[in-house]
PDB file of C-alpha atoms and ligand atoms in Angstrom:
ATOM      1  CA  MET A  20      79.759  94.781  88.907  1.00  0.00           C
ATOM      2  CA  PRO A  21      77.120  93.569  91.363  1.00  0.00           C
ATOM      3  CA  GLU A  22      79.666  91.704  93.542  1.00  0.00           C
ATOM      4  CA  LEU A  23      81.664  94.913  94.013  1.00  0.00           C
ATOM      5  CA  LEU A  24      78.502  96.732  95.079  1.00  0.00           C
ATOM      6  CA  GLU A  25      77.769  93.942  97.554  1.00  0.00           C
ATOM      7  CA  ILE A  26      81.248  94.248  99.057  1.00  0.00           C
ATOM      8  CA  ALA A  27      80.835  98.041  99.248  1.00  0.00           C
ATOM      9  CA  ALA A  28      77.528  97.601 101.067  1.00  0.00           C
ATOM     10  CA  ARG A  29      79.054  95.084 103.488  1.00  0.00           C
ATOM     11  CA  LEU A  30      81.965  97.408 104.330  1.00  0.00           C
ATOM     12  CA  ASP A  31      79.723 100.449 104.630  1.00  0.00           C
ATOM     13  CA  ASP A  32      77.324  98.557 106.919  1.00  0.00           C
ATOM     14  CA  ALA A  33      80.251  97.408 109.071  1.00  0.00           C
ATOM     15  CA  ALA A  34      81.427 101.016 109.431  1.00  0.00           C
ATOM     16  CA  TYR A  35      77.922 102.336 110.058  1.00  0.00           C
ATOM     17  CA  ARG A  36      77.149  99.722 112.713  1.00  0.00           C
ATOM     18  CA  ALA A  37      80.713  99.639 114.115  1.00  0.00           C
ATOM     19  CA  GLU A  38      80.807  95.861 113.714  1.00  0.00           C
ATOM     20  CA  ALA A  39      83.761  93.879 112.376  1.00  0.00           C
ATOM     21  CA  THR A  40      83.381  91.992 109.114  1.00  0.00           C
ATOM     22  CA  PRO A  41      85.504  89.079 107.762  1.00  0.00           C
ATOM     23  CA  GLN A  42      88.333  89.745 105.321  1.00  0.00           C
ATOM     24  CA  LEU A  43      87.299  89.510 101.685  1.00  0.00           C
ATOM     25  CA  ALA A  44      87.119  85.935 100.446  1.00  0.00           C
ATOM     26  CA  GLU A  45      88.376  86.671  96.924  1.00  0.00           C
ATOM     27  CA  PRO A  46      91.306  88.970  96.147  1.00  0.00           C
ATOM     28  CA  LEU A  47      90.366  92.178  94.300  1.00  0.00           C
ATOM     29  CA  THR A  48      92.493  93.972  91.727  1.00  0.00           C
ATOM     30  CA  LEU A  49      93.646  97.479  92.677  1.00  0.00           C
ATOM     31  CA  GLU A  50      91.105  98.938  90.270  1.00  0.00           C
ATOM     32  CA  GLU A  51      88.293  96.868  91.781  1.00  0.00           C
ATOM     33  CA  ALA A  52      89.347  97.812  95.316  1.00  0.00           C
ATOM     34  CA  TYR A  53      89.149 101.535  94.526  1.00  0.00           C
ATOM     35  CA  ALA A  54      85.801 100.949  92.784  1.00  0.00           C
ATOM     36  CA  VAL A  55      84.491  99.329  95.993  1.00  0.00           C
ATOM     37  CA  GLN A  56      85.808 102.279  97.995  1.00  0.00           C
ATOM     38  CA  ALA A  57      84.031 104.749  95.676  1.00  0.00           C
ATOM     39  CA  ALA A  58      80.799 102.740  95.889  1.00  0.00           C
ATOM     40  CA  SER A  59      80.891 102.551  99.683  1.00  0.00           C
ATOM     41  CA  LEU A  60      81.499 106.315  99.845  1.00  0.00           C
ATOM     42  CA  ALA A  61      78.537 106.861  97.507  1.00  0.00           C
ATOM     43  CA  ARG A  62      76.390 105.272 100.204  1.00  0.00           C
ATOM     44  CA  ARG A  63      77.707 107.763 102.758  1.00  0.00           C
ATOM     45  CA  TYR A  64      77.016 110.669 100.391  1.00  0.00           C
ATOM     46  CA  ALA A  65      73.471 109.310  99.908  1.00  0.00           C
ATOM     47  CA  ARG A  66      73.034 109.535 103.703  1.00  0.00           C
ATOM     48  CA  GLY A  67      74.004 113.225 103.547  1.00  0.00           C
ATOM     49  CA  GLU A  68      77.744 113.175 104.158  1.00  0.00           C
ATOM     50  CA  ARG A  69      79.975 115.397 102.045  1.00  0.00           C
ATOM     51  CA  ARG A  70      83.476 114.703 100.758  1.00  0.00           C
ATOM     52  CA  VAL A  71      85.905 117.189 102.326  1.00  0.00           C
ATOM     53  CA  GLY A  72      89.239 115.858 101.155  1.00  0.00           C
ATOM     54  CA  ILE A  73      91.432 112.810 101.052  1.00  0.00           C
ATOM     55  CA  LYS A  74      93.841 110.914 103.263  1.00  0.00           C
ATOM     56  CA  MET A  75      97.111 109.378 102.240  1.00  0.00           C
ATOM     57  CA  GLY A  76      98.128 106.080 103.797  1.00  0.00           C
ATOM     58  CA  PHE A  77     101.342 104.124 104.187  1.00  0.00           C
ATOM     59  CA  THR A  78     103.464 107.186 103.473  1.00  0.00           C
ATOM     60  CA  SER A  79     105.988 106.283 106.174  1.00  0.00           C
ATOM     61  CA  ARG A  80     108.233 103.269 106.749  1.00  0.00           C
ATOM     62  CA  ALA A  81     106.916 102.993 110.335  1.00  0.00           C
ATOM     63  CA  LYS A  82     103.333 102.508 109.134  1.00  0.00           C
ATOM     64  CA  MET A  83     104.343 100.149 106.352  1.00  0.00           C
ATOM     65  CA  ALA A  84     106.321  98.045 108.816  1.00  0.00           C
ATOM     66  CA  GLN A  85     103.478  98.021 111.367  1.00  0.00           C
ATOM     67  CA  MET A  86     100.973  96.703 108.851  1.00  0.00           C
ATOM     68  CA  GLY A  87     103.314  94.694 106.574  1.00  0.00           C
ATOM     69  CA  ILE A  88     102.345  96.642 103.449  1.00  0.00           C
ATOM     70  CA  ASP A  89     104.720  98.751 101.364  1.00  0.00           C
ATOM     71  CA  GLU A  90     102.596 100.676  98.889  1.00  0.00           C
ATOM     72  CA  MET A  91     101.050 104.103  99.254  1.00  0.00           C
ATOM     73  CA  ILE A  92      97.243 104.136  99.321  1.00  0.00           C
ATOM     74  CA  TRP A  93      94.550 106.783  99.687  1.00  0.00           C
ATOM     75  CA  GLY A  94      90.990 107.184 100.922  1.00  0.00           C
ATOM     76  CA  ARG A  95      88.201 109.747 101.009  1.00  0.00           C
ATOM     77  CA  LEU A  96      87.394 112.001 103.983  1.00  0.00           C
ATOM     78  CA  THR A  97      83.858 113.181 104.717  1.00  0.00           C
ATOM     79  CA  ASP A  98      82.444 115.809 107.051  1.00  0.00           C
ATOM     80  CA  GLY A  99      80.937 112.946 109.065  1.00  0.00           C
ATOM     81  CA  MET A 100      84.458 111.820 109.992  1.00  0.00           C
ATOM     82  CA  MET A 101      85.527 115.200 111.391  1.00  0.00           C
ATOM     83  CA  VAL A 102      86.206 115.279 115.137  1.00  0.00           C
ATOM     84  CA  GLU A 103      86.598 118.733 116.639  1.00  0.00           C
ATOM     85  CA  ASP A 104      89.936 119.537 118.236  1.00  0.00           C
ATOM     86  CA  GLY A 105      89.638 119.105 122.024  1.00  0.00           C
ATOM     87  CA  SER A 106      86.401 117.142 121.852  1.00  0.00           C
ATOM     88  CA  GLN A 107      85.416 113.650 122.943  1.00  0.00           C
ATOM     89  CA  ILE A 108      84.762 110.516 120.881  1.00  0.00           C
ATOM     90  CA  ASP A 109      82.736 107.479 121.899  1.00  0.00           C
ATOM     91  CA  ILE A 110      84.535 104.171 121.398  1.00  0.00           C
ATOM     92  CA  ALA A 111      81.165 102.539 120.672  1.00  0.00           C
ATOM     93  CA  ASP A 112      81.149 104.380 117.334  1.00  0.00           C
ATOM     94  CA  TYR A 113      84.203 102.389 116.187  1.00  0.00           C
ATOM     95  CA  VAL A 114      85.163  98.741 115.768  1.00  0.00           C
ATOM     96  CA  HIS A 115      88.739  98.782 117.156  1.00  0.00           C
ATOM     97  CA  PRO A 116      90.123 102.290 116.622  1.00  0.00           C
ATOM     98  CA  ARG A 117      93.749 103.366 116.582  1.00  0.00           C
ATOM     99  CA  VAL A 118      95.297 106.803 116.417  1.00  0.00           C
ATOM    100  CA  GLU A 119      98.289 108.087 114.497  1.00  0.00           C
ATOM    101  CA  PRO A 120     100.036 111.448 114.269  1.00  0.00           C
ATOM    102  CA  GLU A 121      99.877 113.281 110.968  1.00  0.00           C
ATOM    103  CA  VAL A 122     100.157 116.639 109.240  1.00  0.00           C
ATOM    104  CA  ALA A 123      97.126 118.084 107.409  1.00  0.00           C
ATOM    105  CA  PHE A 124      96.983 120.619 104.592  1.00  0.00           C
ATOM    106  CA  ILE A 125      94.077 122.794 103.479  1.00  0.00           C
ATOM    107  CA  LEU A 126      93.947 124.117  99.936  1.00  0.00           C
ATOM    108  CA  SER A 127      93.060 127.593  98.723  1.00  0.00           C
ATOM    109  CA  ALA A 128      93.229 126.613  95.036  1.00  0.00           C
ATOM    110  CA  PRO A 129      92.644 123.487  92.939  1.00  0.00           C
ATOM    111  CA  LEU A 130      95.612 121.175  92.446  1.00  0.00           C
ATOM    112  CA  PRO A 131      96.026 119.614  89.014  1.00  0.00           C
ATOM    113  CA  GLU A 132      97.442 116.160  88.486  1.00  0.00           C
ATOM    114  CA  ARG A 133     101.090 117.004  87.851  1.00  0.00           C
ATOM    115  CA  VAL A 134     102.488 119.580  90.223  1.00  0.00           C
ATOM    116  CA  THR A 135     105.902 120.398  91.583  1.00  0.00           C
ATOM    117  CA  THR A 136     106.300 120.638  95.336  1.00  0.00           C
ATOM    118  CA  ALA A 137     106.577 124.444  94.973  1.00  0.00           C
ATOM    119  CA  ALA A 138     103.310 124.604  93.001  1.00  0.00           C
ATOM    120  CA  ALA A 139     101.591 122.323  95.511  1.00  0.00           C
ATOM    121  CA  LEU A 140     102.722 124.527  98.384  1.00  0.00           C
ATOM    122  CA  ALA A 141     101.463 127.622  96.560  1.00  0.00           C
ATOM    123  CA  ALA A 142      97.948 126.103  96.593  1.00  0.00           C
ATOM    124  CA  VAL A 143      98.036 125.489 100.365  1.00  0.00           C
ATOM    125  CA  SER A 144      96.537 128.048 102.734  1.00  0.00           C
ATOM    126  CA  GLY A 145      97.278 126.204 105.960  1.00  0.00           C
ATOM    127  CA  VAL A 146      99.169 123.354 107.560  1.00  0.00           C
ATOM    128  CA  ALA A 147      98.150 121.830 110.898  1.00  0.00           C
ATOM    129  CA  PRO A 148      98.977 119.114 113.398  1.00  0.00           C
ATOM    130  CA  ALA A 149      96.428 116.345 112.949  1.00  0.00           C
ATOM    131  CA  LEU A 150      95.433 113.019 114.454  1.00  0.00           C
ATOM    132  CA  GLU A 151      93.932 110.308 112.305  1.00  0.00           C
ATOM    133  CA  ILE A 152      91.585 107.805 113.948  1.00  0.00           C
ATOM    134  CA  ILE A 153      91.885 104.705 111.808  1.00  0.00           C
ATOM    135  CA  ASP A 154      89.485 101.828 112.226  1.00  0.00           C
ATOM    136  CA  SER A 155      89.692  98.825 109.982  1.00  0.00           C
ATOM    137  CA  ARG A 156      86.295  97.250 109.532  1.00  0.00           C
ATOM    138  CA  TYR A 157      87.988  93.861 109.113  1.00  0.00           C
ATOM    139  CA  ARG A 158      88.069  91.379 111.960  1.00  0.00           C
ATOM    140  CA  ASP A 159      91.294  91.555 114.005  1.00  0.00           C
ATOM    141  CA  PHE A 160      92.479  94.617 112.011  1.00  0.00           C
ATOM    142  CA  LYS A 161      93.905  92.200 109.396  1.00  0.00           C
ATOM    143  CA  PHE A 162      93.776  92.822 105.672  1.00  0.00           C
ATOM    144  CA  SER A 163      95.583  92.677 102.335  1.00  0.00           C
ATOM    145  CA  LEU A 164      96.488  95.793 100.359  1.00  0.00           C
ATOM    146  CA  THR A 165      93.340  95.625  98.246  1.00  0.00           C
ATOM    147  CA  ASP A 166      91.135  94.737 101.252  1.00  0.00           C
ATOM    148  CA  VAL A 167      92.199  97.925 103.042  1.00  0.00           C
ATOM    149  CA  ILE A 168      91.779 100.095  99.950  1.00  0.00           C
ATOM    150  CA  ALA A 169      88.231  98.770  99.530  1.00  0.00           C
ATOM    151  CA  ASP A 170      87.648  99.699 103.191  1.00  0.00           C
ATOM    152  CA  ASN A 171      88.413 103.367 102.428  1.00  0.00           C
ATOM    153  CA  SER A 172      91.972 102.862 103.688  1.00  0.00           C
ATOM    154  CA  SER A 173      90.643 102.508 107.250  1.00  0.00           C
ATOM    155  CA  SER A 174      89.455 106.164 107.272  1.00  0.00           C
ATOM    156  CA  SER A 175      87.279 106.683 110.270  1.00  0.00           C
ATOM    157  CA  GLY A 176      87.951 110.013 111.955  1.00  0.00           C
ATOM    158  CA  PHE A 177      90.323 112.942 111.827  1.00  0.00           C
ATOM    159  CA  VAL A 178      91.090 115.755 114.247  1.00  0.00           C
ATOM    160  CA  ILE A 179      92.788 118.909 113.026  1.00  0.00           C
ATOM    161  CA  GLY A 180      94.572 121.462 115.186  1.00  0.00           C
ATOM    162  CA  PRO A 181      95.096 125.149 114.450  1.00  0.00           C
ATOM    163  CA  TRP A 182      96.033 126.053 110.888  1.00  0.00           C
ATOM    164  CA  SER A 183      99.411 127.777 110.431  1.00  0.00           C
ATOM    165  CA  ASP A 184     101.060 129.581 107.560  1.00  0.00           C
ATOM    166  CA  PRO A 185     102.474 126.780 105.353  1.00  0.00           C
ATOM    167  CA  ARG A 186     105.514 128.780 104.309  1.00  0.00           C
ATOM    168  CA  GLY A 187     108.712 127.561 105.895  1.00  0.00           C
ATOM    169  CA  ASP A 188     110.512 124.268 106.005  1.00  0.00           C
ATOM    170  CA  LEU A 189     108.176 121.355 106.805  1.00  0.00           C
ATOM    171  CA  SER A 190     110.754 118.649 106.161  1.00  0.00           C
ATOM    172  CA  ASN A 191     111.918 117.848 109.695  1.00  0.00           C
ATOM    173  CA  LEU A 192     109.426 118.942 112.357  1.00  0.00           C
ATOM    174  CA  GLY A 193     109.500 116.980 115.615  1.00  0.00           C
ATOM    175  CA  PHE A 194     106.368 115.016 116.633  1.00  0.00           C
ATOM    176  CA  VAL A 195     105.455 113.864 120.151  1.00  0.00           C
ATOM    177  CA  MET A 196     102.215 111.914 120.620  1.00  0.00           C
ATOM    178  CA  GLU A 197     101.132 111.375 124.228  1.00  0.00           C
ATOM    179  CA  ILE A 198      98.364 109.258 125.670  1.00  0.00           C
ATOM    180  CA  ASP A 199      97.357 110.247 129.200  1.00  0.00           C
ATOM    181  CA  GLY A 200     100.459 112.405 129.492  1.00  0.00           C
ATOM    182  CA  VAL A 201     102.835 109.542 128.630  1.00  0.00           C
ATOM    183  CA  THR A 202     104.861 109.792 125.440  1.00  0.00           C
ATOM    184  CA  ARG A 203     103.850 106.913 123.175  1.00  0.00           C
ATOM    185  CA  GLN A 204     105.296 107.910 119.805  1.00  0.00           C
ATOM    186  CA  ILE A 205     108.108 110.260 118.809  1.00  0.00           C
ATOM    187  CA  GLY A 206     108.822 111.059 115.186  1.00  0.00           C
ATOM    188  CA  SER A 207     109.498 113.647 112.548  1.00  0.00           C
ATOM    189  CA  SER A 208     107.645 114.978 109.535  1.00  0.00           C
ATOM    190  CA  ALA A 209     110.638 113.637 107.585  1.00  0.00           C
ATOM    191  CA  ALA A 210     109.124 110.178 108.049  1.00  0.00           C
ATOM    192  CA  ILE A 211     106.296 111.206 105.680  1.00  0.00           C
ATOM    193  CA  LEU A 212     107.993 110.630 102.302  1.00  0.00           C
ATOM    194  CA  GLY A 213     110.939 112.782 103.414  1.00  0.00           C
ATOM    195  CA  ASN A 214     108.654 115.849 103.503  1.00  0.00           C
ATOM    196  CA  PRO A 215     104.838 115.835 103.867  1.00  0.00           C
ATOM    197  CA  ILE A 216     104.534 118.170 100.910  1.00  0.00           C
ATOM    198  CA  ARG A 217     105.519 115.174  98.725  1.00  0.00           C
ATOM    199  CA  SER A 218     102.448 113.397 100.035  1.00  0.00           C
ATOM    200  CA  LEU A 219     100.338 116.343  98.867  1.00  0.00           C
ATOM    201  CA  VAL A 220     101.897 116.103  95.393  1.00  0.00           C
ATOM    202  CA  ALA A 221     101.043 112.375  95.321  1.00  0.00           C
ATOM    203  CA  ALA A 222      97.518 113.119  96.592  1.00  0.00           C
ATOM    204  CA  ALA A 223      96.938 115.552  93.704  1.00  0.00           C
ATOM    205  CA  ARG A 224      97.960 112.903  91.189  1.00  0.00           C
ATOM    206  CA  LEU A 225      95.897 110.104  92.715  1.00  0.00           C
ATOM    207  CA  ALA A 226      92.782 112.252  93.157  1.00  0.00           C
ATOM    208  CA  GLU A 227      92.978 113.476  89.567  1.00  0.00           C
ATOM    209  CA  GLU A 228      93.483 109.926  88.275  1.00  0.00           C
ATOM    210  CA  ALA A 229      90.335 108.924  90.165  1.00  0.00           C
ATOM    211  CA  GLY A 230      88.391 111.740  88.464  1.00  0.00           C
ATOM    212  CA  GLU A 231      88.047 113.742  91.693  1.00  0.00           C
ATOM    213  CA  PRO A 232      90.776 116.396  91.439  1.00  0.00           C
ATOM    214  CA  LEU A 233      91.642 118.283  94.601  1.00  0.00           C
ATOM    215  CA  GLN A 234      89.709 121.538  94.950  1.00  0.00           C
ATOM    216  CA  ALA A 235      90.026 124.739  96.975  1.00  0.00           C
ATOM    217  CA  GLY A 236      88.843 123.985 100.499  1.00  0.00           C
ATOM    218  CA  ASP A 237      89.897 120.322 100.368  1.00  0.00           C
ATOM    219  CA  ILE A 238      91.799 118.855 103.294  1.00  0.00           C
ATOM    220  CA  VAL A 239      94.638 116.410 102.714  1.00  0.00           C
ATOM    221  CA  MET A 240      95.858 114.209 105.557  1.00  0.00           C
ATOM    222  CA  ALA A 241      99.471 113.505 104.603  1.00  0.00           C
ATOM    223  CA  GLY A 242      99.840 110.143 106.389  1.00  0.00           C
ATOM    224  CA  GLY A 243     101.136 108.826 109.696  1.00  0.00           C
ATOM    225  CA  ALA A 244     104.649 109.740 110.803  1.00  0.00           C
ATOM    226  CA  THR A 245     104.870 106.845 113.299  1.00  0.00           C
ATOM    227  CA  ALA A 246     103.132 103.572 114.040  1.00  0.00           C
ATOM    228  CA  ALA A 247      99.538 103.849 115.290  1.00  0.00           C
ATOM    229  CA  GLU A 248      98.399 103.343 118.899  1.00  0.00           C
ATOM    230  CA  GLN A 249      95.296 101.457 120.011  1.00  0.00           C
ATOM    231  CA  LEU A 250      92.556 103.567 121.610  1.00  0.00           C
ATOM    232  CA  ALA A 251      90.713 102.664 124.811  1.00  0.00           C
ATOM    233  CA  PRO A 252      87.952 104.306 126.871  1.00  0.00           C
ATOM    234  CA  GLY A 253      89.046 107.172 129.105  1.00  0.00           C
ATOM    235  CA  GLN A 254      92.205 108.079 127.199  1.00  0.00           C
ATOM    236  CA  HIS A 255      93.387 111.571 126.419  1.00  0.00           C
ATOM    237  CA  VAL A 256      95.457 111.791 123.229  1.00  0.00           C
ATOM    238  CA  ARG A 257      97.625 114.777 122.411  1.00  0.00           C
ATOM    239  CA  LEU A 258     100.007 115.467 119.551  1.00  0.00           C
ATOM    240  CA  GLN A 259     102.532 118.282 119.656  1.00  0.00           C
ATOM    241  CA  ILE A 260     104.337 119.184 116.431  1.00  0.00           C
ATOM    242  CA  GLN A 261     107.284 121.540 116.510  1.00  0.00           C
ATOM    243  CA  ARG A 262     106.275 125.007 115.230  1.00  0.00           C
ATOM    244  CA  LEU A 263     102.730 123.843 114.311  1.00  0.00           C
ATOM    245  CA  GLY A 264     101.342 123.393 117.825  1.00  0.00           C
ATOM    246  CA  ARG A 265      99.072 120.787 119.330  1.00  0.00           C
ATOM    247  CA  VAL A 266      95.868 118.860 118.670  1.00  0.00           C
ATOM    248  CA  GLU A 267      93.994 116.621 121.087  1.00  0.00           C
ATOM    249  CA  PHE A 268      90.874 114.623 121.899  1.00  0.00           C
ATOM    250  CA  THR A 269      89.577 112.316 124.602  1.00  0.00           C
ATOM    251  CA  VAL A 270      87.855 108.957 124.465  1.00  0.00           C
ATOM    252  CA  ALA A 271      84.727 108.826 126.586  1.00  0.00           C
ATOM    253  CA  GLY A 272      84.515 106.206 129.289  1.00  0.00           C
ATOM    254  CA  ILE A 273      86.089 105.028 132.514  1.00  0.00           C
TER     255      ILE A 273
HETATM  256  O1  0L1 B  30      98.562 105.136 106.910  1.00  0.00           O
HETATM  257  C1  0L1 B  30      97.340 104.912 106.935  1.00  0.00           C
HETATM  258  O2  0L1 B  30      96.504 105.738 107.322  1.00  0.00           O
HETATM  259  C2  0L1 B  30      96.931 103.587 106.423  1.00  0.00           C
HETATM  260  C3  0L1 B  30      95.602 103.204 106.908  1.00  0.00           C
HETATM  261  C4  0L1 B  30      95.291 101.819 106.523  1.00  0.00           C
HETATM  262  C5  0L1 B  30      96.023 100.821 107.292  1.00  0.00           C
HETATM  263  C6  0L1 B  30      95.669 100.822 108.715  1.00  0.00           C
HETATM  264  O3  0L1 B  30      94.494 100.680 109.019  1.00  0.00           O
HETATM  265  O4  0L1 B  30      96.596 100.926 109.508  1.00  0.00           O
HETATM  266 MG1   MG B  31      96.874 107.686 108.449  1.00  0.00          MG
END
């Protein structure tokens, strides 16, 4: 539908220019919102970006409560969103970015739609501490469920720490996220659907339903374990996850 393509172009332009855009005037259906997301990603692919995986959103009560939304959503990740562990971002590349602590998986085999947690784990070659930089393109970071889905579920950047062997219990690993050496969020991997591997199972189903099944080499960001924190110039953000290690980045500026 032409209107959906226009919305996709507006959201993609807002992300590209790092300029806020008003909330959508008319409510979309869920199907339309994901169609807008796919169309806005098609514009990124046309500029040379490559899909490298997917992110899961609202997989924890803390995130749902922070944003007033209680349904799981997903978005696409591209290589253009990757931020190297330990590197620096420029706040000018974002509208009003926030950061949240997550767990990431990388796959060594495709994941079909219906998988058990054991089968999902068997397709994982690594698990890592990860930070998601979310950046709603909507003015004041305010949106409805379908608005945010259309906006690629606020996907903006992701930073992945060292990959570890995924075998072992991932259900209750302690998280500490610090900004400038001060603890800002404490949590547990249990906050992510009780065990982040459940988020991977859900990701496989949603990706398959969208006609883009998860493939070997794909990255899956399992979702935030705590509320997100606003980013500002000059900050240093670090996440430490029990057994998995740390991941960090800085924000350029004073
Ligand atoms: O959990 C998430 O990553 C949801 C992202 C969309 C909502 C937000 O921008 O906080
Ligand atoms: Mg997230």
